[in-house]
mmCIF file of N, CA and C in Angstrom:
data_model
loop_
_atom_site.group_PDB
_atom_site.id
_atom_site.type_symbol
_atom_site.label_atom_id
_atom_site.label_comp_id
_atom_site.label_asym_id
_atom_site.label_seq_id
_atom_site.Cartn_x
_atom_site.Cartn_y
_atom_site.Cartn_z
ATOM 1 N N MET A 1 0.853 -1.173 0.000
ATOM 2 C CA MET A 1 0.000 0.000 0.000
ATOM 3 C C MET A 1 0.900 1.238 0.000
ATOM 4 N N THR A 2 0.591 2.216 -0.827
ATOM 5 C CA THR A 2 1.420 3.414 -0.880
ATOM 6 C C THR A 2 1.165 4.279 0.339
ATOM 7 N N ASP A 3 2.133 5.161 0.648
ATOM 8 C CA ASP A 3 1.988 6.054 1.799
ATOM 9 C C ASP A 3 0.750 6.934 1.663
ATOM 10 N N ASN A 4 0.496 7.415 0.441
ATOM 11 C CA ASN A 4 -0.663 8.273 0.222
ATOM 12 C C ASN A 4 -1.959 7.517 0.492
ATOM 13 N N LEU A 5 -2.036 6.279 0.059
ATOM 14 C CA LEU A 5 -3.227 5.469 0.286
ATOM 15 C C LEU A 5 -3.398 5.170 1.775
ATOM 16 N N LYS A 6 -2.292 4.853 2.457
ATOM 17 C CA LYS A 6 -2.346 4.615 3.905
ATOM 18 C C LYS A 6 -2.840 5.852 4.628
ATOM 19 N N SER A 7 -2.299 7.009 4.258
ATOM 20 C CA SER A 7 -2.692 8.260 4.899
ATOM 21 C C SER A 7 -4.153 8.582 4.615
ATOM 22 N N SER A 8 -4.604 8.296 3.411
ATOM 23 C CA SER A 8 -6.012 8.517 3.065
ATOM 24 C C SER A 8 -6.921 7.655 3.931
ATOM 25 N N LYS A 9 -6.503 6.421 4.182
ATOM 26 C CA LYS A 9 -7.294 5.527 5.037
ATOM 27 C C LYS A 9 -7.341 6.050 6.475
ATOM 28 N N VAL A 10 -6.220 6.569 6.962
ATOM 29 C CA VAL A 10 -6.169 7.133 8.316
ATOM 30 C C VAL A 10 -7.144 8.307 8.415
ATOM 31 N N ILE A 11 -7.085 9.201 7.436
ATOM 32 C CA ILE A 11 -7.968 10.370 7.420
ATOM 33 C C ILE A 11 -9.431 9.934 7.336
ATOM 34 N N GLU A 12 -9.714 8.959 6.519
ATOM 35 C CA GLU A 12 -11.081 8.446 6.378
ATOM 36 C C GLU A 12 -11.596 7.878 7.700
ATOM 37 N N LEU A 13 -10.760 7.147 8.405
ATOM 38 C CA LEU A 13 -11.166 6.586 9.703
ATOM 39 C C LEU A 13 -11.503 7.684 10.706
ATOM 40 N N MET A 14 -10.700 8.736 10.736
ATOM 41 C CA MET A 14 -10.979 9.834 11.668
ATOM 42 C C MET A 14 -12.252 10.569 11.284
ATOM 43 N N GLN A 15 -12.532 10.696 9.995
ATOM 44 C CA GLN A 15 -13.732 11.391 9.542
ATOM 45 C C GLN A 15 -15.008 10.665 9.952
ATOM 46 N N ILE A 16 -14.933 9.352 10.112
ATOM 47 C CA ILE A 16 -16.130 8.618 10.538
ATOM 48 C C ILE A 16 -16.140 8.354 12.043
ATOM 49 N N GLY A 17 -15.195 8.964 12.755
ATOM 50 C CA GLY A 17 -15.268 8.946 14.211
ATOM 51 C C GLY A 17 -14.296 8.070 14.958
ATOM 52 N N PHE A 18 -13.363 7.443 14.282
ATOM 53 C CA PHE A 18 -12.403 6.591 14.960
ATOM 54 C C PHE A 18 -11.177 7.384 15.413
ATOM 55 N N SER A 19 -10.604 6.958 16.506
ATOM 56 C CA SER A 19 -9.290 7.429 16.917
ATOM 57 C C SER A 19 -8.286 6.468 16.306
ATOM 58 N N VAL A 20 -7.098 6.966 15.974
ATOM 59 C CA VAL A 20 -6.135 6.116 15.282
ATOM 60 C C VAL A 20 -4.752 6.193 15.905
ATOM 61 N N SER A 21 -3.984 5.151 15.671
ATOM 62 C CA SER A 21 -2.581 5.076 16.055
ATOM 63 C C SER A 21 -1.804 4.839 14.768
ATOM 64 N N ILE A 22 -0.811 5.698 14.512
ATOM 65 C CA ILE A 22 -0.050 5.565 13.270
ATOM 66 C C ILE A 22 1.447 5.564 13.542
ATOM 67 N N ASP A 23 2.177 4.972 12.621
ATOM 68 C CA ASP A 23 3.631 5.055 12.627
ATOM 69 C C ASP A 23 3.970 6.353 11.907
ATOM 70 N N ALA A 24 4.450 7.339 12.630
ATOM 71 C CA ALA A 24 4.683 8.670 12.070
ATOM 72 C C ALA A 24 5.719 8.659 10.955
ATOM 73 N N THR A 25 6.662 7.727 10.989
ATOM 74 C CA THR A 25 7.651 7.682 9.917
ATOM 75 C C THR A 25 7.012 7.289 8.588
ATOM 76 N N GLU A 26 5.984 6.461 8.629
ATOM 77 C CA GLU A 26 5.298 6.047 7.408
ATOM 78 C C GLU A 26 4.408 7.152 6.842
ATOM 79 N N HIS A 27 3.970 8.078 7.690
ATOM 80 C CA HIS A 27 3.028 9.116 7.288
ATOM 81 C C HIS A 27 3.634 10.513 7.342
ATOM 82 N N GLN A 28 4.948 10.601 7.450
ATOM 83 C CA GLN A 28 5.613 11.890 7.648
ATOM 84 C C GLN A 28 5.228 12.909 6.570
ATOM 85 N N GLU A 29 5.141 12.482 5.347
ATOM 86 C CA GLU A 29 4.830 13.388 4.239
ATOM 87 C C GLU A 29 3.417 13.979 4.350
ATOM 88 N N TYR A 30 2.510 13.249 4.977
ATOM 89 C CA TYR A 30 1.108 13.667 5.054
ATOM 90 C C TYR A 30 0.680 14.020 6.478
ATOM 91 N N ILE A 31 1.637 14.206 7.361
ATOM 92 C CA ILE A 31 1.323 14.404 8.779
ATOM 93 C C ILE A 31 0.487 15.664 9.021
ATOM 94 N N GLU A 32 0.722 16.720 8.241
ATOM 95 C CA GLU A 32 -0.055 17.956 8.407
ATOM 96 C C GLU A 32 -1.539 17.697 8.147
ATOM 97 N N ALA A 33 -1.857 16.993 7.082
ATOM 98 C CA ALA A 33 -3.257 16.690 6.753
ATOM 99 C C ALA A 33 -3.881 15.792 7.812
ATOM 100 N N ILE A 34 -3.113 14.852 8.311
ATOM 101 C CA ILE A 34 -3.616 13.951 9.355
ATOM 102 C C ILE A 34 -3.899 14.726 10.635
ATOM 103 N N LEU A 35 -2.991 15.622 11.013
ATOM 104 C CA LEU A 35 -3.202 16.437 12.217
ATOM 105 C C LEU A 35 -4.411 17.353 12.061
ATOM 106 N N GLU A 36 -4.562 17.949 10.902
ATOM 107 C CA GLU A 36 -5.707 18.826 10.666
ATOM 108 C C GLU A 36 -7.014 18.055 10.743
ATOM 109 N N THR A 37 -7.028 16.850 10.214
ATOM 110 C CA THR A 37 -8.230 16.019 10.285
ATOM 111 C C THR A 37 -8.542 15.647 11.733
ATOM 112 N N ALA A 38 -7.506 15.300 12.489
ATOM 113 C CA ALA A 38 -7.706 14.976 13.904
ATOM 114 C C ALA A 38 -8.294 16.173 14.647
ATOM 115 N N ARG A 39 -7.815 17.356 14.326
ATOM 116 C CA ARG A 39 -8.326 18.568 14.971
ATOM 117 C C ARG A 39 -9.790 18.801 14.574
ATOM 118 N N MET A 40 -10.081 18.715 13.293
ATOM 119 C CA MET A 40 -11.440 18.991 12.809
ATOM 120 C C MET A 40 -12.473 18.015 13.372
ATOM 121 N N PHE A 41 -12.094 16.766 13.501
ATOM 122 C CA PHE A 41 -13.050 15.756 13.937
ATOM 123 C C PHE A 41 -12.866 15.350 15.398
ATOM 124 N N ASN A 42 -12.011 16.091 16.107
ATOM 125 C CA ASN A 42 -11.796 15.875 17.535
ATOM 126 C C ASN A 42 -11.404 14.423 17.829
ATOM 127 N N SER A 43 -10.547 13.865 16.964
ATOM 128 C CA SER A 43 -10.098 12.486 17.110
ATOM 129 C C SER A 43 -8.819 12.426 17.940
ATOM 130 N N THR A 44 -8.668 11.341 18.673
ATOM 131 C CA THR A 44 -7.413 11.101 19.352
ATOM 132 C C THR A 44 -6.465 10.468 18.345
ATOM 133 N N LEU A 45 -5.225 10.937 18.349
ATOM 134 C CA LEU A 45 -4.217 10.463 17.411
ATOM 135 C C LEU A 45 -2.988 10.038 18.190
ATOM 136 N N ILE A 46 -2.580 8.806 18.029
ATOM 137 C CA ILE A 46 -1.363 8.302 18.661
ATOM 138 C C ILE A 46 -0.276 8.261 17.594
ATOM 139 N N LEU A 47 0.818 8.949 17.851
ATOM 140 C CA LEU A 47 1.945 8.998 16.916
ATOM 141 C C LEU A 47 3.066 8.132 17.457
ATOM 142 N N ARG A 48 3.371 7.053 16.754
ATOM 143 C CA ARG A 48 4.453 6.161 17.133
ATOM 144 C C ARG A 48 5.663 6.419 16.245
ATOM 145 N N ASN A 49 6.841 6.110 16.731
ATOM 146 C CA ASN A 49 8.084 6.211 15.950
ATOM 147 C C ASN A 49 8.257 7.579 15.302
ATOM 148 N N MET A 50 8.177 8.608 16.112
ATOM 149 C CA MET A 50 8.321 9.973 15.591
ATOM 150 C C MET A 50 9.727 10.178 15.038
ATOM 151 N N PRO A 51 9.850 10.585 13.775
ATOM 152 C CA PRO A 51 11.175 10.866 13.211
ATOM 153 C C PRO A 51 11.750 12.155 13.803
ATOM 154 N N GLU A 52 13.051 12.228 13.877
ATOM 155 C CA GLU A 52 13.734 13.386 14.466
ATOM 156 C C GLU A 52 13.259 14.727 13.907
ATOM 157 N N PRO A 53 13.090 14.879 12.580
ATOM 158 C CA PRO A 53 12.664 16.184 12.059
ATOM 159 C C PRO A 53 11.323 16.661 12.627
ATOM 160 N N LEU A 54 10.470 15.732 13.040
ATOM 161 C CA LEU A 54 9.173 16.121 13.602
ATOM 162 C C LEU A 54 9.246 16.437 15.088
ATOM 163 N N LEU A 55 10.380 16.231 15.686
ATOM 164 C CA LEU A 55 10.514 16.516 17.110
ATOM 165 C C LEU A 55 11.167 17.873 17.371
ATOM 166 N N ASP A 56 11.211 18.723 16.355
ATOM 167 C CA ASP A 56 11.795 20.043 16.557
ATOM 168 C C ASP A 56 10.798 20.962 17.283
ATOM 169 N N GLN A 57 11.301 22.062 17.797
ATOM 170 C CA GLN A 57 10.510 22.985 18.615
ATOM 171 C C GLN A 57 9.297 23.531 17.860
ATOM 172 N N LYS A 58 9.462 23.864 16.589
ATOM 173 C CA LYS A 58 8.374 24.441 15.796
ATOM 174 C C LYS A 58 7.213 23.461 15.654
ATOM 175 N N PHE A 59 7.532 22.216 15.330
ATOM 176 C CA PHE A 59 6.479 21.214 15.152
ATOM 177 C C PHE A 59 5.798 20.893 16.480
ATOM 178 N N LEU A 60 6.573 20.792 17.546
ATOM 179 C CA LEU A 60 5.983 20.488 18.853
ATOM 180 C C LEU A 60 5.081 21.613 19.338
ATOM 181 N N LYS A 61 5.413 22.863 19.018
ATOM 182 C CA LYS A 61 4.540 23.986 19.377
ATOM 183 C C LYS A 61 3.206 23.858 18.652
ATOM 184 N N LYS A 62 3.247 23.415 17.405
ATOM 185 C CA LYS A 62 2.024 23.217 16.633
ATOM 186 C C LYS A 62 1.155 22.137 17.280
ATOM 187 N N LEU A 63 1.798 21.101 17.788
ATOM 188 C CA LEU A 63 1.059 20.013 18.431
ATOM 189 C C LEU A 63 0.467 20.418 19.779
ATOM 190 N N LYS A 64 1.053 21.416 20.413
ATOM 191 C CA LYS A 64 0.615 21.822 21.752
ATOM 192 C C LYS A 64 -0.870 22.169 21.780
ATOM 193 N N THR A 65 -1.369 22.803 20.719
ATOM 194 C CA THR A 65 -2.787 23.160 20.703
ATOM 195 C C THR A 65 -3.686 21.923 20.673
ATOM 196 N N LEU A 66 -3.139 20.797 20.236
ATOM 197 C CA LEU A 66 -3.897 19.548 20.179
ATOM 198 C C LEU A 66 -3.457 18.555 21.252
ATOM 199 N N SER A 67 -2.688 19.023 22.213
ATOM 200 C CA SER A 67 -2.042 18.102 23.156
ATOM 201 C C SER A 67 -3.028 17.233 23.937
ATOM 202 N N HIS A 68 -4.250 17.683 24.095
ATOM 203 C CA HIS A 68 -5.235 16.858 24.811
ATOM 204 C C HIS A 68 -5.717 15.679 23.965
ATOM 205 N N LYS A 69 -5.426 15.700 22.664
ATOM 206 C CA LYS A 69 -5.880 14.637 21.770
ATOM 207 C C LYS A 69 -4.752 13.931 21.037
ATOM 208 N N ILE A 70 -3.502 14.356 21.244
ATOM 209 C CA ILE A 70 -2.357 13.771 20.568
ATOM 210 C C ILE A 70 -1.508 13.041 21.608
ATOM 211 N N ILE A 71 -1.157 11.823 21.310
ATOM 212 C CA ILE A 71 -0.274 11.033 22.179
ATOM 213 C C ILE A 71 0.967 10.692 21.361
ATOM 214 N N ILE A 72 2.120 11.045 21.887
ATOM 215 C CA ILE A 72 3.380 10.717 21.208
ATOM 216 C C ILE A 72 4.022 9.600 22.000
ATOM 217 N N GLU A 73 4.191 8.453 21.360
ATOM 218 C CA GLU A 73 4.888 7.354 22.012
ATOM 219 C C GLU A 73 6.380 7.547 21.806
ATOM 220 N N ALA A 74 7.118 7.556 22.899
ATOM 221 C CA ALA A 74 8.564 7.761 22.813
ATOM 222 C C ALA A 74 9.285 6.474 23.128
#
């Protein structure tokens, strides 16, 4: 399954009300769309295997507004 198709499935699941757990390295290219969908549909999102580039201060500040619904597994 391509990354785009996987990400589309994740977004689709959140749109119908599911909370999801994803491997962030597999969805890194589409992480912004996934986060926006989680915010819009008030879904809980578990991010596993966060790649180093996503752990920078700028990205973490963006996640802070969703911190009640985002779980980062370290």
